[in-house]
Short mmCIF file of C-alpha atoms in Angstrom, two decimals:
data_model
loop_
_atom_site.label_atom_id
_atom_site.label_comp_id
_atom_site.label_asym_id
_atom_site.label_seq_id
_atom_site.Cartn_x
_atom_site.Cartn_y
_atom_site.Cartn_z
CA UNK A 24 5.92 -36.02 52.44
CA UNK A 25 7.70 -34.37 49.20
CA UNK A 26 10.99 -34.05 49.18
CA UNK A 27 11.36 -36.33 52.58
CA UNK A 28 14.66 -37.62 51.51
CA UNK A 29 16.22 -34.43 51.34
CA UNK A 30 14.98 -32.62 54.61
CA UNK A 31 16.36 -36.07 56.09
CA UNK A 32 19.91 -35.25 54.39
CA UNK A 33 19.91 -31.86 55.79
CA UNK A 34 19.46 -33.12 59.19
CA UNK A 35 21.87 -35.66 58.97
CA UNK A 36 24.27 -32.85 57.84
CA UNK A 37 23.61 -30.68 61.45
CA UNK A 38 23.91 -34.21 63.17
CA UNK A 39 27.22 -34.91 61.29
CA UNK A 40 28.56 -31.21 62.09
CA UNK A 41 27.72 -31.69 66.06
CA UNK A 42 29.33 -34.79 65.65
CA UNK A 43 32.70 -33.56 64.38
CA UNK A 44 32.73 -30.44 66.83
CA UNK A 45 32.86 -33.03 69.36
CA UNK A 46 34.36 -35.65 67.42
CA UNK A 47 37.78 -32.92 67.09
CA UNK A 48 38.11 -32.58 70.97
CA UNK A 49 37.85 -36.62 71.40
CA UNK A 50 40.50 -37.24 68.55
CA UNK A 51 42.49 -34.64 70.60
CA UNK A 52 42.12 -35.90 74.35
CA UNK A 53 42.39 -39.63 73.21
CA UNK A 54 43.63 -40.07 69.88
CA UNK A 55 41.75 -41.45 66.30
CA UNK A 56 42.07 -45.31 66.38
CA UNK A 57 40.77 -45.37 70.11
CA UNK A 58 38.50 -43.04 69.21
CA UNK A 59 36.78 -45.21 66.40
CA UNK A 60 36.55 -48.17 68.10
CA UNK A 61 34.88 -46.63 70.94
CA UNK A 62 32.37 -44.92 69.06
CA UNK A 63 31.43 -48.61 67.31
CA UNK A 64 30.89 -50.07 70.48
CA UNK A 65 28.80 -46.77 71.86
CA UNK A 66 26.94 -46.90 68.70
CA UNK A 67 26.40 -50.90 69.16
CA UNK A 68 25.17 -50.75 73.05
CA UNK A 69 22.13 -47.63 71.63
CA UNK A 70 21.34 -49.11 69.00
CA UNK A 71 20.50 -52.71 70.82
CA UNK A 72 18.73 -51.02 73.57
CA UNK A 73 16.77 -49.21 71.05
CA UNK A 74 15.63 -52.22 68.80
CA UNK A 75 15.20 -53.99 72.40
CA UNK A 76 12.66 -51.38 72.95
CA UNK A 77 10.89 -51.07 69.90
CA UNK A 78 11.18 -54.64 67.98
CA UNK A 79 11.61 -56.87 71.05
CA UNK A 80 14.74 -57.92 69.81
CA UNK A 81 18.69 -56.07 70.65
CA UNK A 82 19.67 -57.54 67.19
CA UNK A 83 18.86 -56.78 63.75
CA UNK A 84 15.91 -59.02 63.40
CA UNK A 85 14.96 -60.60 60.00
CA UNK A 86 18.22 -59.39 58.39
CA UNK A 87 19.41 -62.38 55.83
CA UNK A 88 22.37 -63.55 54.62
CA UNK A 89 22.24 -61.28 51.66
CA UNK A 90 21.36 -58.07 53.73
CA UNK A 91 24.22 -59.07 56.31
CA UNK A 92 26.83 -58.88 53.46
CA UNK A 93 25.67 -55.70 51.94
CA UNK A 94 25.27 -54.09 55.31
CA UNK A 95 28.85 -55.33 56.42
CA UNK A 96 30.75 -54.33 53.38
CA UNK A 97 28.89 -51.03 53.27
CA UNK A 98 30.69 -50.67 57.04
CA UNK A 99 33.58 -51.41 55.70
CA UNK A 100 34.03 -49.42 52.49
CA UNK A 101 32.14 -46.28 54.50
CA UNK A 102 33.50 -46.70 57.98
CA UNK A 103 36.88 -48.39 58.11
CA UNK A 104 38.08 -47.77 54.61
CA UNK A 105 36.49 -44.52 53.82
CA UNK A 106 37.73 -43.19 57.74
CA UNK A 107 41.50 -44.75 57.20
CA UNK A 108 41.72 -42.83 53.75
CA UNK A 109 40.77 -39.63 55.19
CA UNK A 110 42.53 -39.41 58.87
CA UNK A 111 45.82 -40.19 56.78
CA UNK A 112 44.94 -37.75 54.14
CA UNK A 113 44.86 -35.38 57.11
CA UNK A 114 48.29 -36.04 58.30
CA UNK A 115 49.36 -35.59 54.54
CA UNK A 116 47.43 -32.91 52.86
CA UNK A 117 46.07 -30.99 55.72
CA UNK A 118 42.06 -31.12 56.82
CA UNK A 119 41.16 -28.61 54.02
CA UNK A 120 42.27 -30.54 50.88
CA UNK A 121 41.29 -33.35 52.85
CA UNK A 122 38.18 -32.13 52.87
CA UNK A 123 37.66 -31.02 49.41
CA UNK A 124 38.51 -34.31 48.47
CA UNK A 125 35.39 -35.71 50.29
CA UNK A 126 33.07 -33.52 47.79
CA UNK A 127 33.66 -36.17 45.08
CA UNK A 128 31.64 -38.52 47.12
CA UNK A 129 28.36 -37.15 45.73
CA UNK A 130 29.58 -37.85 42.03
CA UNK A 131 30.90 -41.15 43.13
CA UNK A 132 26.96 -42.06 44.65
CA UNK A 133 25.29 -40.45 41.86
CA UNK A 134 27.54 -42.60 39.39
CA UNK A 135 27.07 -45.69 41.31
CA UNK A 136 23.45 -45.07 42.12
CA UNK A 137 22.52 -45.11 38.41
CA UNK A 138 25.18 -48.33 37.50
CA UNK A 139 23.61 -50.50 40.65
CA UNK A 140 20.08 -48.99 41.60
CA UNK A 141 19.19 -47.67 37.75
CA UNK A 142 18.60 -43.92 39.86
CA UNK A 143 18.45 -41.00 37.49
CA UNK A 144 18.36 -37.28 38.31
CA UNK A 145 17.27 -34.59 36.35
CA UNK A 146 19.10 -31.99 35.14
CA UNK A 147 18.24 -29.86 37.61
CA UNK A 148 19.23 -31.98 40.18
CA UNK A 149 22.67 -31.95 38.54
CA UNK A 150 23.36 -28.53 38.33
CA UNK A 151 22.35 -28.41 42.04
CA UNK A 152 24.96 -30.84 43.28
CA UNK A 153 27.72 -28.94 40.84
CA UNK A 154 26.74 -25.31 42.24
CA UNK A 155 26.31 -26.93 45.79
CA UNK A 156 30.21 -28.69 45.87
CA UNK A 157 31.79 -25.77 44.36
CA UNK A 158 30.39 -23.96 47.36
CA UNK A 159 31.91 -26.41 49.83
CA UNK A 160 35.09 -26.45 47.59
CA UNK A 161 35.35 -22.73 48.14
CA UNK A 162 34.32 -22.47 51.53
CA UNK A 163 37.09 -25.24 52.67
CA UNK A 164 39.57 -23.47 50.26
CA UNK A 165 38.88 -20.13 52.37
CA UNK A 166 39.40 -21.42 55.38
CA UNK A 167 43.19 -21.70 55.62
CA UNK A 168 44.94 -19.12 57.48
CA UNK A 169 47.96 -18.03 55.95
CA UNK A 170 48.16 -21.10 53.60
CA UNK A 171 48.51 -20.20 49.75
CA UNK A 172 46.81 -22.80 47.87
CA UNK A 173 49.30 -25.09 45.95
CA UNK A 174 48.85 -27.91 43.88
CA UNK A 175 51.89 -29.30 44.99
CA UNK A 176 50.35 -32.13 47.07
CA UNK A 177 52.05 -35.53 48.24
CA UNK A 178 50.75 -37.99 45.12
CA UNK A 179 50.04 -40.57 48.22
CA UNK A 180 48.09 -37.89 49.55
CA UNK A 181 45.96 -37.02 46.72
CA UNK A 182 45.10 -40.90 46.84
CA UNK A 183 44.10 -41.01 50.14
CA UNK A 184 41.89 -37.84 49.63
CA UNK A 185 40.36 -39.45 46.31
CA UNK A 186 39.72 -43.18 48.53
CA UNK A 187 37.91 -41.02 51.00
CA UNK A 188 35.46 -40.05 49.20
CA UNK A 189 35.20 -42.97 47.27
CA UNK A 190 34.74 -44.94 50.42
CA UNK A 191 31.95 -42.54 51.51
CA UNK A 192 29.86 -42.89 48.26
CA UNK A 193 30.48 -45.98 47.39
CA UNK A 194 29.70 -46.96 51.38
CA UNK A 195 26.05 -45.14 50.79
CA UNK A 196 25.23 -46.85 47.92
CA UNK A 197 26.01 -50.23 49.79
CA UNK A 198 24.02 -48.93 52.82
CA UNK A 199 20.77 -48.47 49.71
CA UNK A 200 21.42 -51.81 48.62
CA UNK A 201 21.81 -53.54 51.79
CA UNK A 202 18.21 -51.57 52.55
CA UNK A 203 16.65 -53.00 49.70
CA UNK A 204 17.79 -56.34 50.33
CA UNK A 205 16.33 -55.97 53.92
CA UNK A 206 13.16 -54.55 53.37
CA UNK A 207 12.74 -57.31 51.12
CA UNK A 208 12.97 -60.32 53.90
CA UNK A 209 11.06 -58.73 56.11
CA UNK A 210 8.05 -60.54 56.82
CA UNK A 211 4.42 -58.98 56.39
CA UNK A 212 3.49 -60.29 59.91
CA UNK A 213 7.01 -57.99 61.43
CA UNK A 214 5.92 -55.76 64.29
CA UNK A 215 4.46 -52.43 63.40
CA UNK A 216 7.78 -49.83 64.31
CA UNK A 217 10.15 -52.33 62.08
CA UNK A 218 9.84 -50.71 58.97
CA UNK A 219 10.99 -47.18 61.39
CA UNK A 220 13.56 -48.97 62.77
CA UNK A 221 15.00 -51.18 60.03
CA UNK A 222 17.57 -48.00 59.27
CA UNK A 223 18.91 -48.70 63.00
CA UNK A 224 19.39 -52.38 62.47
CA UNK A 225 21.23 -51.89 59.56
CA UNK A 226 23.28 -49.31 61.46
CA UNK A 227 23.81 -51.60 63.82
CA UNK A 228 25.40 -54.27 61.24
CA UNK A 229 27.61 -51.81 59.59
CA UNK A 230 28.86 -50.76 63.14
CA UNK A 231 29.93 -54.25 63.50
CA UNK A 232 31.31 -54.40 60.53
CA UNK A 233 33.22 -51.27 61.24
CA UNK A 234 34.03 -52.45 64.58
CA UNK A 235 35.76 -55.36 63.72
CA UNK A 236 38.09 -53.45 60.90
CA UNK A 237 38.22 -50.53 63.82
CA UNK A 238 40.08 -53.33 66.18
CA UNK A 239 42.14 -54.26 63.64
CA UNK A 240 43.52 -50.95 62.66
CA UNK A 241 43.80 -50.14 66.07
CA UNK A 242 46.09 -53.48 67.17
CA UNK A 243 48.16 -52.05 63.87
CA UNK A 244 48.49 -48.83 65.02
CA UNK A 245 47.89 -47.97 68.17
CA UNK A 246 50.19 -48.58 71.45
CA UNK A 247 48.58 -50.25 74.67
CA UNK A 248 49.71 -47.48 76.80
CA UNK A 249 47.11 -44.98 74.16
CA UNK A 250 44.55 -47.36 74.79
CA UNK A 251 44.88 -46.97 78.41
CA UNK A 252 45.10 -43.37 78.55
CA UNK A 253 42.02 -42.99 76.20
CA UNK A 254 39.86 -45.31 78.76
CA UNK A 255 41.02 -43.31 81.94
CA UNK A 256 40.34 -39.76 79.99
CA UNK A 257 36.71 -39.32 81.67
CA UNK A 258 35.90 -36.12 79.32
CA UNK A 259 37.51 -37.70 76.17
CA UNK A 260 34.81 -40.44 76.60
CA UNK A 261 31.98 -37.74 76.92
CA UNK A 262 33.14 -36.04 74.07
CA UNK A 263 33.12 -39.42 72.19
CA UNK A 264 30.09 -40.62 73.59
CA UNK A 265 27.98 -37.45 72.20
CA UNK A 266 30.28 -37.86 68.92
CA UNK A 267 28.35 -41.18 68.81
CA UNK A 268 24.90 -40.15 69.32
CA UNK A 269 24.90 -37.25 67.07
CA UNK A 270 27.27 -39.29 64.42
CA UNK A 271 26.67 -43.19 63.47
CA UNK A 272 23.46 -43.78 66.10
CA UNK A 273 21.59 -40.70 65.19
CA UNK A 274 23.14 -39.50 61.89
CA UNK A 275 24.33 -42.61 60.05
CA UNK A 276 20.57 -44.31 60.72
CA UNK A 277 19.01 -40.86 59.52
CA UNK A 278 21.55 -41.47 56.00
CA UNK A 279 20.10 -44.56 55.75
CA UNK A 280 16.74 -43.17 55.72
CA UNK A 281 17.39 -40.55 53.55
CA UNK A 282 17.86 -42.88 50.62
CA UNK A 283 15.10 -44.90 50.66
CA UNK A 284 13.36 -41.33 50.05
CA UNK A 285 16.25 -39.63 48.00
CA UNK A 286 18.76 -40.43 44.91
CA UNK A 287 21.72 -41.08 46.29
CA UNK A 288 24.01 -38.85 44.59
CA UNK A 289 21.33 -35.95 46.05
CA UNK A 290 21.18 -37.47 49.71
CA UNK A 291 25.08 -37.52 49.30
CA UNK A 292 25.07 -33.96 48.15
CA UNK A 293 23.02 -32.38 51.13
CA UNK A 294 25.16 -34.89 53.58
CA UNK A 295 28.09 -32.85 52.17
CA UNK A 296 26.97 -29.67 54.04
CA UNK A 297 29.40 -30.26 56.95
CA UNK A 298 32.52 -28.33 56.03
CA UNK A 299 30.38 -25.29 55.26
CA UNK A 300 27.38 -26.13 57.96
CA UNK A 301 30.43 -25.81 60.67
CA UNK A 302 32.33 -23.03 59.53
CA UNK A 303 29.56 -20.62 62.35
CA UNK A 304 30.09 -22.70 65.54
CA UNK A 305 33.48 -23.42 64.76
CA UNK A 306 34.65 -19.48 63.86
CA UNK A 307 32.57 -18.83 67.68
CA UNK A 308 34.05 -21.94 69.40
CA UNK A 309 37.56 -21.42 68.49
CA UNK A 310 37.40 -17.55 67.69
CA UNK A 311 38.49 -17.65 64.22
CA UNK A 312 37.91 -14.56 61.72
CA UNK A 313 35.10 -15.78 59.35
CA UNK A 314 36.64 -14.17 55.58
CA UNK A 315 34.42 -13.03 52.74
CA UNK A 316 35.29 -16.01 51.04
CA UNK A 317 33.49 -18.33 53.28
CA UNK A 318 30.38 -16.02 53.25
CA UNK A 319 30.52 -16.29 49.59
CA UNK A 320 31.15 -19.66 49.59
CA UNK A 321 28.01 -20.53 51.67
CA UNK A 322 25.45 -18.32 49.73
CA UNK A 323 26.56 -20.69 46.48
CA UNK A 324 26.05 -23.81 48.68
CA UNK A 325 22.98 -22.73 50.22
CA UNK A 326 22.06 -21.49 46.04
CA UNK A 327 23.23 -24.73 45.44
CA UNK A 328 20.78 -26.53 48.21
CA UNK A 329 17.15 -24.56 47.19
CA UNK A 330 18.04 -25.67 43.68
CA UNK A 331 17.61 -29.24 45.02
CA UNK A 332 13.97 -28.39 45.94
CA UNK A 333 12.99 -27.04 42.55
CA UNK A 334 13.97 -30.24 41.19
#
């Protein structure tokens, strides 16, 4: 199908902005760390019953050493490091610069894409991601309410915004790898749904991966008597739960399948949509006045987007 690897980054992009609308009452019932690790091992139980059911096997079958280190450090770099960066960008610079931080992912997957996986977009596809991140930039930047925009920022801030979305590009690019590596020690003989499912399975490694670094960050910074609470809040582990299935079962696995159809800087690009993708539900969730700004900031983006399919 043409253009497969986009239409897959635009759903991941819904997927990812359920998964924060639920994600931001989870973080504030039971708190970030507890929430991470839980949504690891959420993601690890549906992801084994669903290779269970399809492959025959709750593990990623096949997977080699080569694929297992890819996978795994693309769970770390996307997950642990790329999450860490950005939750304590939050705390620093606020959500929106945080946020307009995370547009430089794109340019950091389209760089790396054509350094590790020789990728090369045309220059179409170029001015599409420009015209689609300055339409995120402006939506986020329109979305403060009475905050004048300042360049004044905490330097230590500004670093954690700039890791974040390093961490998220450079994490993607891993993921393609890792893919590659995969499809490549997979046997011809494999059952028929593996080559469907091989996006799971390599989910499912960077979930461990991001598990593991999840636990540690949460013995460093979380108390026992959080952890407690955040088991025993019955609706904070709903809200996490669908967090999960919308974010790293459903949406991370659809990522992954988006760039073995897409460039990666373009997958990156459409994955991107979330800031401005969320700005409806959110303004009608929370009641907030949606300015003229934002509207003019999503008519670039979505300028930005059919550009992509012109290419």
């Amino acid at each position: 199908m043409e253009h497969l690897g986009e239409i897959l980054s635009l759903t991941v992009a819904v997927s990812w902005t359920i998964t924060a609308l639920f994600g931001n009452e989870a973080s504030r019932r039971i708190g970030a760390q507890p929430l991470n690790v839980l949504r690891m091992l959420f993601s690890f139980v549906l992801l084994a019953i669903l290779l269970w059911v399809t492959i025959g096997t709750p593990y990623p079958r096949y997977a080699d050493g080569k694929t297992w280190l890819l996978l795994a450090l693309s769970g770390v770099v996307g997950f642990v490091f790329g999450d860490f960066c950005l939750f304590n960008a939050y705390v620093l610079i606020g959500a929106r610069f945080g946020q307009l931080f995370m547009t430089i992912a794109p340019l950091v997957a389209a760089i790396l894409g054509m350094i590790f996986l020789g990728e090369r977009m045309s220059w179409i596809a170029w001015i599409a991601m420009f015209v689609t991140l300055s339409g995120i930039g402006l939506s986020i930047l329109g979305r403060g309410e009475g905050e004048k925009i300042s360049l004044k920022l905490p330097f230590k801030g500004i670093l954690l915004g700039i890791g974040a979305g390093i961490g998220q590009g450079g994490g993607l690019v891993l993921s393609k790898l890792g893919l590659q590596a995969y499809e490549a020690c997979v046997p011809s003989d494999a059952p028929a749904l593996m080559g469907a499912m091989m996006p799971f399975a390599s989910t499912m490694i960077r979930v461990i991966a991001g598990g593991v670094g999840f636990l540690f960050l949460l013995k460093m910074y979380s108390s026992k008597e959080e952890c407690q609470h955040a088991i025993r809040d019955a609706k904070g582990i709903t809200y996490t739960l669908l967090a999960t299935i919308f974010g790293p079962f459903v949406g991370v696995s659809l990522s992954l399948m988006a760039v073995q159809y897409a460039e990666a800087g373009i997958a990156s690009t459409l994955m991107a949509l979330t800031p401005v993708l969320i700005i409806w539900p959110y303004a009608i969730l929370y009641k907030q006045k949606i300015t003229a700004k934002d509207i003019v900031g999503i008519a670039i983006t979505m300028a930005g987007v059919a550009l992509f399919f012109l290419g």
